[in-house]
Amino acid sequence: MRPKPSLRLRPRPRPPEPSGARRLARRHPGALLALFLCSTGGALAALALPAALGHTVARLVDGGPVPWAGLLLCAVLTLAETGFDAGAAVLTTSTGARLTAHLRTRTTARVLAAEPRRALAVPTGDLTARLTARTADAATAPVTAAGAVAGVLLPLGAIVGLFVIDPWTAAAFLLGAPLLVALLHTFTRRTADAGADYQRAQSVIAHRLTEALDGADTIRAARTGAREYRRILEPLTTLAAHGRRTWAVYGRAAGQSALLLPLLMLLVLAVGGLRLHAGAIGVGDLVAASRYAALAVGIGSLTGALGALARSRVAARTLDPLLTLDPLPHEGLGPVPGGPGHLELRDVGVVQDGKQDGNQEGKQDGNQEGKQDGMQDGEPLLNGEPDRKPLLTGVHLTVPGGTSLAVVGRSGSGKSVFAAVVGRLLDPDTGTVLLDGVPLTAMDPALLRPEIAYAFARPALPGTTVEDTIAFGPWTAGPAAVREGARAARADGFVGLLPYGYATPLTDAPLSGGERQRLGLARAFAHPGRLLILDDALSGLDTVTEHHVRRALDERAGRCTRVIVAHRLSSAARADRVLWLEDGRVRATGPHEELWADPEYRAVFRTETGEAEETAEADEGPGAGADGALPRARTEVEAR
């Protein structure tokens, strides 16, 4: 059942909160506390074991009965350390997976709730990389921090143990401590820098690959596959260099520690041996001191934790621009109940800020830092100084409820931008759009969306089966609405020929471009609202199918306002009114018959060969394709 619209107030959306390990930690405090306790318990058991072992060895050397209590204590401590470490490993894996899922969900929700121009300022491939690999890296920070207790507690506790046994032995170890601290600091800084450069190169490759996949047909037709292959893989040289640099950092740290740590161990044992010879400590104390020295110099787990935290910090910085995107603002209003779909535009203007133009590839070869790919140092140009280009200027228009409006114009005239503005897939930079007297910007998107149905030239098809993709929308359409929508879109015929009809998985349903369009139309028909917007959604249909779909649209007269971005003459001829756009401005409005007297209006429908259409009754014109101004905004927002 379609939810009934209501006029009610809702609180303004909460201001966005930045990402961070502290915020993530609040999601699963119990699991992180358990991980902290396991890490702490394992570290304490490891620290207690040398003392127990040294005491037991001293009892054995002194002679007398076997110290079974000491041996049992050593066994218990060993088992406790093993058990705590196993528990920490399980908690690390499970909690990390849950935090990653939460961060991905939160980031995706923030992107989908934002205005498309802001959300899609990040190149598609880079956006995909951030929502997958970067979220996994960023989500490890709380887990790594909770599990790093052992890495910090073990060396500190070992130094304390050395002081308790013999201050001179501890002083010998502390002679090399500054070198150890400097090694850790350098390792952390260089790991973070190398990780950031590596992630930037990955983003460039992901963006170029996504671009090539989107334009696969064009690449095939132009026979430029080899060139695209080289262009996509060209950043691999830089990626490999950053990868080798990362391993070089690890290698240098490992080599330096391999030299420094044995020297520290040798120094501690030498001083301990001298103290044993002097009678200041016993054999058991020397055994315990050697074990504590081994724990103090065992920085492998600490360097691993520091490297993971450095990568998490870099990944979190790439997510911050997404997590701080502002949601669509509103005043909590809902549409007027039972409104006819009266649409009004008052001095509407839209300016393209040039950020999406920055996503184009190939401006300069050899650029490995992604600056020519719409990114600056790996970040989207969300806050830069853009080149502003008007897409719509001073649009004044009134569309009575229940009527149809055809939007025509040459490619780039602003037709798709207009379609996005009237359905609030895009907020105008100037002016106001009202639906039944209520500004779109004042309405809660959750209440507005059920009132507006969209169909696109290249619809996204979410869902598992054919029925799922038609039912997908602001509410899940029932089986009867799905089949009625398919009949209106003339999709029931080919769906009936599929192996399992409406239950056929989309992966088993080979669909042509026109059939995909019909499924998108069926989805729009299955979710009736007071406003139906077709953004070149008839371009892939044959003449007969288009005729039947237009009849289905005409049947909604008086009940639904229809805005049709039209390239075909027949679509403009059947509309109640035509909006003629030119360079983002209203050239003229009125019935098609009146506008047809203007030769320049007739020239809008000129075929690719340059011959004008002769009559207004012609059924087909050139399928010019989608307007292309905001194709990603249309398809991705529609997929919500």
XYZ file of C-alpha atoms in Angstrom:
640
model
C 0.000 0.000 0.000
C 1.225 3.450 -0.872
C 1.752 5.614 2.221
C -0.626 8.547 2.452
C 1.035 11.960 2.355
C 0.504 14.235 5.278
C 1.204 17.809 6.236
C 3.220 17.666 9.400
C 6.285 19.087 10.997
C 9.473 17.196 11.506
C 12.629 18.353 13.191
C 15.455 19.565 11.055
C 18.109 16.964 10.314
C 20.864 16.730 12.868
C 24.134 18.328 11.848
C 26.654 15.885 10.380
C 29.184 14.382 12.710
C 32.774 13.761 11.659
C 34.143 10.261 11.481
C 36.616 8.959 14.025
C 37.683 5.987 16.082
C 35.875 7.349 19.135
C 32.536 7.491 17.341
C 33.008 3.985 15.958
C 33.966 2.698 19.381
C 30.549 3.707 20.722
C 28.889 1.250 18.344
C 30.159 -1.918 20.078
C 31.566 -0.895 23.460
C 31.015 -4.345 24.975
C 33.035 -6.167 22.313
C 35.820 -3.587 22.448
C 35.892 -3.809 26.256
C 36.148 -7.590 26.023
C 38.980 -7.216 23.493
C 40.715 -4.748 25.806
C 40.387 -7.159 28.740
C 41.670 -10.097 26.686
C 44.651 -8.099 25.461
C 45.348 -6.835 28.961
C 44.939 -10.291 30.471
C 47.304 -11.822 27.917
C 49.874 -9.105 28.532
C 49.664 -9.476 32.331
C 50.022 -13.238 32.067
C 53.045 -12.809 29.796
C 54.570 -10.346 32.283
C 53.927 -12.593 35.284
C 55.431 -15.660 33.605
C 59.127 -14.544 33.717
C 58.870 -13.772 37.427
C 57.281 -17.139 38.156
C 59.777 -18.924 35.935
C 62.736 -17.168 37.568
C 61.482 -18.027 41.051
C 60.973 -21.671 40.077
C 64.440 -21.923 38.496
C 65.979 -20.401 41.633
C 64.232 -23.049 43.765
C 65.520 -25.812 41.499
C 69.090 -24.490 41.549
C 69.072 -24.180 45.329
C 68.149 -27.875 45.624
C 65.477 -29.350 47.804
C 62.051 -30.690 46.794
C 60.659 -30.072 43.332
C 58.660 -26.804 43.376
C 55.476 -28.262 41.978
C 53.492 -25.158 42.899
C 55.850 -22.977 40.864
C 55.720 -25.346 37.886
C 51.927 -25.413 38.069
C 51.824 -21.609 38.199
C 54.031 -21.399 35.096
C 51.723 -23.808 33.270
C 48.616 -21.870 34.298
C 50.152 -18.584 33.163
C 51.141 -20.107 29.826
C 47.628 -21.455 29.256
C 46.113 -18.127 30.340
C 48.300 -16.188 27.905
C 47.355 -18.560 25.076
C 43.646 -18.398 25.918
C 43.575 -14.621 26.182
C 45.448 -14.270 22.879
C 42.987 -16.624 21.158
C 40.019 -14.675 22.511
C 41.586 -11.410 21.382
C 42.074 -12.812 17.869
C 38.418 -13.877 17.607
C 37.150 -10.555 18.946
C 39.434 -8.609 16.633
C 38.053 -10.341 13.536
C 34.365 -10.275 14.493
C 34.312 -6.722 15.869
C 36.288 -5.390 12.924
C 33.767 -6.920 10.510
C 30.807 -5.388 12.367
C 32.424 -1.956 12.561
C 33.260 -2.110 8.852
C 29.640 -2.962 8.007
C 28.407 -0.073 10.168
C 30.838 2.434 8.661
C 29.952 1.375 5.121
C 26.246 1.677 5.861
C 26.636 5.086 7.499
C 28.836 6.454 4.711
C 26.536 5.148 1.970
C 23.482 6.579 3.720
C 25.172 9.972 4.026
C 26.061 9.970 0.308
C 22.529 9.013 -0.724
C 20.942 11.597 1.579
C 23.031 14.463 0.197
C 22.326 16.530 -2.879
C 23.685 14.622 -5.919
C 25.930 17.459 -7.052
C 27.784 17.311 -3.744
C 27.796 13.547 -3.331
C 28.878 12.862 -6.911
C 31.693 15.395 -6.881
C 33.897 12.402 -6.025
C 34.720 10.343 -9.140
C 32.698 7.137 -9.305
C 35.654 4.775 -9.114
C 37.181 6.662 -6.213
C 33.794 6.700 -4.463
C 33.581 2.913 -4.844
C 37.075 2.503 -3.422
C 36.229 4.685 -0.435
C 33.018 2.792 0.309
C 34.817 -0.570 0.190
C 38.551 -0.657 0.917
C 38.772 2.664 2.777
C 35.924 1.854 5.149
C 37.575 -1.465 5.985
C 40.854 0.302 6.801
C 39.204 3.086 8.793
C 37.039 0.692 10.819
C 40.086 -1.151 12.168
C 41.182 1.836 14.285
C 39.114 1.085 17.431
C 39.915 -2.628 17.216
C 43.613 -1.975 16.723
C 43.666 0.544 19.562
C 41.916 -1.852 21.946
C 44.198 -4.713 20.951
C 47.351 -2.600 21.069
C 47.315 -2.692 24.872
C 49.535 -5.737 24.750
C 51.971 -3.999 22.415
C 52.372 -1.107 24.849
C 51.968 -2.910 28.165
C 54.501 -5.645 27.438
C 57.582 -3.442 26.881
C 56.636 -1.026 29.668
C 55.892 -3.838 32.093
C 59.105 -5.601 31.083
C 61.151 -2.484 31.873
C 59.456 -2.256 35.262
C 60.285 -5.926 35.835
C 63.923 -5.272 34.998
C 64.013 -2.421 37.531
C 62.522 -4.679 40.192
C 65.120 -7.368 39.521
C 68.107 -5.080 39.179
C 68.261 -1.338 38.384
C 71.612 -1.691 36.624
C 70.213 -4.239 34.219
C 67.264 -1.956 33.491
C 69.624 1.006 32.985
C 71.550 -1.017 30.409
C 68.348 -1.519 28.441
C 67.358 2.142 28.702
C 70.634 3.163 27.049
C 69.204 1.990 23.739
C 65.594 3.086 24.370
C 65.924 6.485 22.553
C 67.038 4.686 19.400
C 64.057 2.335 19.717
C 61.599 5.249 20.113
C 63.102 7.056 17.113
C 62.744 3.882 15.057
C 59.068 3.570 15.940
C 58.373 7.250 15.199
C 60.048 7.120 11.783
C 58.300 3.888 10.902
C 54.857 5.305 11.745
C 55.359 8.536 9.786
C 56.760 6.863 6.690
C 54.076 4.183 6.724
C 51.324 6.811 6.786
C 52.867 8.759 3.885
C 53.389 5.661 1.758
C 49.865 4.405 2.501
C 48.298 7.723 1.475
C 50.168 7.780 -1.844
C 49.241 4.148 -2.507
C 45.545 4.846 -1.887
C 45.627 7.851 -4.236
C 47.042 5.741 -7.051
C 44.406 3.073 -6.390
C 41.660 5.681 -6.664
C 42.929 6.885 -10.045
C 42.892 3.337 -11.433
C 39.431 2.653 -10.017
C 38.047 5.849 -11.554
C 39.532 5.152 -14.983
C 38.266 1.571 -14.943
C 34.755 2.698 -14.019
C 34.828 5.250 -16.817
C 35.862 2.606 -19.320
C 33.149 0.198 -18.181
C 30.493 2.905 -18.495
C 31.678 3.685 -22.026
C 32.383 0.120 -23.141
C 30.143 0.378 -26.203
C 31.798 3.593 -27.322
C 35.254 2.082 -26.850
C 34.266 -0.980 -28.883
C 32.769 1.131 -31.651
C 35.848 3.362 -31.828
C 38.175 0.322 -31.636
C 40.245 2.051 -28.949
C 40.349 -0.869 -26.522
C 44.133 -1.147 -26.557
C 44.499 2.568 -25.875
C 42.011 2.405 -22.970
C 43.806 -0.648 -21.614
C 47.061 1.312 -21.519
C 45.361 4.378 -20.026
C 43.745 2.391 -17.220
C 46.898 0.491 -16.320
C 49.297 3.401 -16.776
C 49.114 4.380 -13.038
C 50.243 0.849 -12.137
C 53.823 2.072 -12.419
C 53.212 4.618 -9.685
C 51.144 2.124 -7.684
C 54.005 -0.380 -7.823
C 56.472 2.317 -6.772
C 54.353 3.230 -3.754
C 53.943 -0.471 -2.924
C 57.691 -1.032 -3.071
C 58.137 2.089 -0.975
C 55.772 0.664 1.657
C 57.666 -2.602 1.799
C 60.956 -0.684 1.866
C 59.732 1.142 4.972
C 58.899 -2.193 6.593
C 62.195 -3.630 5.418
C 64.271 -0.779 6.824
C 62.394 -0.943 10.116
C 62.890 -4.709 10.265
C 66.588 -4.403 9.374
C 67.237 -1.665 11.895
C 65.357 -3.529 14.611
C 67.200 -6.747 13.710
C 70.436 -4.902 14.420
C 69.315 -2.855 17.418
C 67.330 -5.439 19.368
C 69.999 -8.160 19.567
C 72.496 -5.529 20.688
C 70.111 -4.472 23.451
C 69.582 -8.103 24.451
C 73.322 -8.689 24.468
C 73.905 -5.588 26.567
C 71.245 -6.589 29.098
C 72.582 -10.154 29.382
C 76.134 -8.919 29.672
C 75.260 -6.558 32.530
C 73.109 -9.262 34.100
C 75.985 -11.747 33.892
C 78.314 -9.295 35.567
C 75.758 -8.678 38.303
C 75.374 -12.449 38.736
C 79.142 -12.844 39.021
C 79.173 -10.080 41.616
C 76.477 -11.874 43.601
C 73.962 -9.028 43.244
C 71.392 -11.283 41.570
C 70.773 -15.011 41.401
C 70.406 -17.456 38.517
C 66.612 -17.199 38.670
C 66.826 -13.419 38.506
C 69.035 -13.674 35.401
C 66.520 -15.990 33.731
C 63.691 -13.589 34.544
C 65.758 -10.606 33.352
C 66.489 -12.312 30.029
C 62.782 -13.005 29.522
C 61.847 -9.420 30.401
C 64.510 -8.116 28.024
C 63.000 -10.264 25.253
C 59.549 -8.830 25.988
C 60.893 -5.274 26.096
C 62.563 -5.502 22.692
C 59.686 -7.429 21.054
C 58.246 -4.498 19.132
C 56.840 -6.572 16.261
C 53.261 -6.361 17.511
C 53.693 -2.677 18.341
C 54.998 -1.786 14.876
C 52.126 -3.729 13.311
C 49.612 -1.843 15.438
C 51.216 1.501 14.619
C 51.151 0.696 10.894
C 47.474 -0.294 11.057
C 46.593 2.891 12.960
C 48.473 4.978 10.398
C 46.555 3.364 7.523
C 43.292 3.817 9.413
C 43.984 7.502 9.922
C 44.703 8.034 6.234
C 41.559 6.116 5.240
C 39.437 8.068 7.734
C 40.595 11.341 6.172
C 39.319 10.194 2.771
C 35.923 9.350 4.322
C 35.519 12.669 6.139
C 34.333 14.577 3.023
C 31.593 11.964 2.577
C 30.562 11.695 6.216
C 30.307 15.469 6.554
C 28.073 15.926 3.493
C 25.006 17.929 4.442
C 21.685 16.118 3.983
C 19.007 17.740 1.873
C 17.683 20.606 4.005
C 13.977 20.858 4.718
C 11.520 22.448 7.125
C 9.690 19.248 7.999
C 6.670 19.958 5.783
C 4.839 17.385 3.730
C 2.911 17.703 0.468
C -0.611 19.089 0.625
C -2.872 16.027 1.024
C -4.766 15.232 -2.162
C -3.059 17.956 -4.193
C -3.435 17.789 -7.984
C 0.282 18.124 -8.702
C 0.302 21.834 -9.584
C 3.925 22.682 -10.435
C 5.382 26.170 -10.329
C 8.898 27.457 -10.975
C 9.837 30.978 -9.920
C 13.051 32.446 -11.354
C 14.841 29.093 -11.148
C 18.534 29.023 -11.949
C 21.113 26.246 -11.750
C 24.860 26.738 -11.993
C 27.174 23.862 -12.788
C 30.166 24.349 -10.513
C 32.528 22.394 -12.710
C 33.322 19.733 -10.150
C 31.909 16.924 -12.221
C 33.786 18.225 -15.227
C 36.896 17.674 -13.159
C 36.248 13.938 -13.232
C 37.185 13.665 -16.890
C 40.274 11.679 -17.622
C 43.077 12.072 -20.039
C 43.685 15.798 -19.714
C 47.380 15.202 -19.294
C 49.245 11.945 -19.528
C 51.659 10.901 -16.849
C 49.859 12.578 -13.967
C 50.142 10.094 -11.152
C 48.749 12.097 -8.255
C 45.178 12.270 -9.475
C 45.110 16.069 -9.694
C 43.909 15.936 -13.285
C 41.321 13.346 -12.369
C 39.126 15.670 -10.342
C 41.149 15.175 -7.163
C 43.713 17.240 -5.344
C 46.059 15.124 -3.243
C 43.522 12.341 -3.307
C 40.617 14.499 -2.117
C 37.616 15.576 -4.190
C 37.368 19.203 -5.115
C 34.448 19.674 -2.730
C 35.557 22.991 -1.356
C 37.676 24.421 -4.157
C 37.024 27.428 -6.352
C 35.031 26.007 -9.287
C 34.404 27.279 -12.780
C 30.754 28.249 -12.707
C 28.618 27.600 -15.761
C 24.880 28.391 -15.962
C 22.694 25.419 -16.847
C 19.303 27.038 -16.193
C 18.662 30.760 -15.952
C 15.518 32.624 -14.896
C 12.988 29.870 -15.549
C 9.429 31.008 -14.800
C 6.771 28.381 -15.470
C 3.433 27.088 -14.209
C 2.212 23.575 -14.988
C -1.434 23.020 -13.987
C -2.099 19.833 -12.030
C -3.015 16.804 -14.117
C -1.606 18.172 -17.390
C 1.387 17.093 -19.449
C 4.460 19.166 -20.270
C 6.961 18.240 -22.974
C 10.448 19.672 -22.483
C 12.314 20.059 -25.778
C 15.563 21.609 -26.884
C 18.881 20.789 -28.435
C 21.436 18.694 -26.605
C 22.855 20.641 -23.680
C 19.930 23.026 -23.473
C 19.170 22.005 -19.867
C 16.317 19.516 -20.325
C 17.645 16.909 -17.918
C 18.643 19.590 -15.427
C 15.064 20.878 -15.550
C 13.745 17.342 -14.962
C 16.075 16.937 -11.986
C 15.045 20.277 -10.470
C 11.274 19.739 -10.665
C 11.597 16.392 -8.873
C 14.191 17.610 -6.359
C 16.999 15.423 -7.518
C 18.783 18.746 -7.704
C 18.233 21.954 -5.742
C 18.322 25.185 -7.768
C 20.951 27.750 -6.920
C 18.393 30.535 -7.313
C 14.631 30.642 -7.297
C 12.001 28.284 -5.942
C 10.131 25.204 -7.150
C 6.683 24.623 -5.630
C 4.447 21.563 -5.731
C 0.836 22.410 -4.903
C 2.027 25.649 -3.348
C 4.634 24.106 -1.030
C 8.331 24.715 -1.836
C 10.166 21.483 -2.550
C 13.031 22.591 -0.326
C 10.623 22.880 2.628
C 9.370 19.303 2.302
C 10.843 16.332 4.086
C 12.380 14.161 1.313
C 10.843 11.076 2.943
C 7.383 12.591 2.474
C 8.061 14.114 -0.937
C 9.593 11.088 -2.654
C 6.406 8.940 -2.758
C 4.681 11.761 -4.650
C 7.191 11.796 -7.525
C 7.869 8.936 -9.940
C 10.853 8.997 -12.292
C 11.801 7.017 -15.400
C 15.139 7.416 -17.149
C 16.762 6.621 -20.467
C 19.227 4.284 -18.717
C 17.416 3.067 -15.608
C 19.162 1.296 -12.777
C 17.639 -2.120 -12.099
C 18.050 -2.965 -8.406
C 16.542 -6.134 -7.016
C 17.072 -9.847 -7.504
C 14.206 -10.677 -9.875
C 12.217 -8.834 -12.514
C 9.363 -8.405 -10.045
C 11.757 -7.027 -7.430
C 13.078 -4.331 -9.745
C 9.573 -3.185 -10.739
C 8.399 -3.207 -7.107
C 11.468 -1.243 -5.951
C 10.650 2.316 -4.926
C 9.592 4.591 -2.058
C 7.334 1.708 -1.063
C 7.327 -1.898 -2.241
C 4.627 -2.257 -4.861
C 2.371 -5.294 -4.559
C 2.068 -8.020 -7.224
C -1.058 -6.447 -8.739
C 0.604 -3.022 -9.037
C 3.715 -4.630 -10.538
C 1.739 -6.368 -13.264
C -0.399 -3.306 -13.956
C 2.747 -1.185 -14.290
C 4.302 -3.753 -16.628
C 1.186 -3.754 -18.821
C 1.177 0.051 -18.991
C 4.852 0.023 -20.025
C 4.266 -2.827 -22.509
C 6.784 -4.940 -20.594
C 4.431 -7.818 -19.765
C 4.922 -9.361 -23.189
C 8.667 -9.994 -23.015
C 8.520 -10.716 -19.270
C 6.066 -13.542 -20.014
C 8.634 -15.089 -22.361
C 11.332 -15.232 -19.680
C 12.042 -18.661 -18.112
C 10.242 -17.892 -14.841
C 8.235 -14.829 -15.812
C 8.319 -12.142 -13.138
C 10.310 -14.471 -10.860
C 13.191 -14.663 -13.356
C 16.488 -13.496 -11.814
C 17.832 -10.418 -13.562
C 21.121 -12.234 -14.126
C 19.211 -14.771 -16.262
C 17.210 -12.164 -18.174
C 19.130 -10.820 -21.189
C 17.566 -7.407 -21.747
C 17.927 -4.997 -24.637
C 18.139 -1.259 -24.070
C 14.458 -0.835 -24.891
C 13.439 -3.641 -22.529
C 15.435 -2.068 -19.723
C 13.660 1.213 -20.416
C 10.304 -0.530 -20.246
C 11.163 -2.033 -16.850
C 12.079 1.461 -15.653
C 8.762 2.775 -16.973
C 6.920 -0.117 -15.336
C 8.529 0.798 -12.007
C 7.360 4.404 -12.403
C 3.818 3.292 -13.317
C 3.764 0.878 -10.339
C 4.433 3.764 -7.936
C 1.853 6.386 -8.940
C 2.234 9.833 -7.460
C 0.989 13.274 -8.282
C 4.043 13.960 -10.461
C 5.546 11.664 -13.137
C 8.834 12.678 -14.780
C 10.164 10.874 -17.861
C 13.716 11.932 -18.647
C 14.079 10.669 -22.223
C 12.587 7.390 -21.021
C 10.948 6.654 -24.416
C 14.059 6.975 -26.566
C 14.698 3.221 -26.820
C 11.134 2.198 -27.698
C 9.858 1.282 -31.120
C 7.004 3.238 -32.643
C 4.239 0.794 -31.685
C 5.422 0.398 -28.094
C 5.847 4.138 -27.689
C 2.295 4.658 -28.964
C 0.887 2.318 -26.299
C 3.001 3.896 -23.548
C 1.804 7.365 -24.576
C -1.771 6.122 -24.334
C -1.061 4.892 -20.805
C 0.312 8.341 -19.994
C -2.761 10.014 -21.458
C -4.987 7.857 -19.231
C -3.397 9.547 -16.237
C -4.590 12.979 -17.349
C -6.293 14.827 -14.519
C -4.776 12.495 -11.913
C -1.066 13.012 -12.466
C 1.115 15.832 -13.775
C 3.483 14.488 -16.430
C 6.817 16.105 -17.354
C 8.332 14.452 -20.422
C 11.823 15.268 -21.667
C 11.235 14.695 -25.367
C 13.465 14.258 -28.386
C 10.747 12.820 -30.598
C 8.286 14.998 -32.363
C 5.398 12.701 -31.489
C 5.958 13.187 -27.733
C 5.867 16.983 -28.071
C 2.806 16.866 -30.317
C 0.724 14.906 -27.781
C 1.617 17.083 -24.757
C -0.774 19.698 -23.434
C 2.047 22.203 -23.410
C 5.650 22.428 -24.614
C 8.596 24.060 -22.841
C 11.280 25.021 -25.371
C 14.697 25.463 -23.753
C 17.748 26.992 -25.385
C 21.073 27.402 -23.570
C 19.340 26.983 -20.223
C 16.762 29.689 -20.872
C 13.096 29.469 -21.771
C 12.880 30.215 -25.481
C 9.107 29.777 -25.606
C 6.202 27.896 -24.068
C 2.821 26.971 -25.461
C 0.932 24.317 -27.410
C 2.963 22.402 -29.960
C 0.740 23.575 -32.813
C 1.544 27.220 -32.096
C 5.284 26.668 -31.680
C 5.441 24.636 -34.884
C 5.021 27.830 -36.898
C 8.520 28.885 -35.820
C 11.180 27.430 -38.197
C 13.751 27.370 -35.397
C 11.409 25.257 -33.278
C 11.006 22.845 -36.181
C 14.779 22.732 -36.491
C 14.995 21.294 -32.965
C 13.556 18.055 -34.353
C 15.847 17.957 -37.373
C 17.249 14.528 -38.094
C 20.931 13.710 -37.971
C 21.126 14.104 -41.767
C 19.968 17.690 -41.430
C 16.511 17.189 -43.005
C 13.599 18.734 -41.124
C 10.527 16.774 -40.157
C 7.704 17.641 -42.541
C 4.636 17.239 -40.360
C 3.659 17.321 -36.719
C 1.966 13.934 -37.128
C 5.221 12.041 -37.721
C 5.496 9.227 -35.215
C 9.257 9.071 -34.795
C 12.149 11.424 -34.635
C 15.779 10.801 -33.909
C 16.533 9.170 -30.587
C 19.065 11.729 -29.535
C 19.808 9.997 -26.284
C 19.818 11.377 -22.749
C 20.659 14.989 -22.254
C 23.758 13.985 -20.387
C 24.086 16.990 -18.085
C 23.553 15.002 -14.908
C 23.372 11.312 -15.950
C 25.073 10.018 -12.848
C 22.845 12.062 -10.587
C 19.754 10.649 -12.289
C 20.700 6.987 -12.237
C 22.284 6.910 -8.793
C 19.645 8.928 -6.981
C 16.959 6.896 -8.685
C 18.543 3.751 -7.302
C 17.743 4.944 -3.759
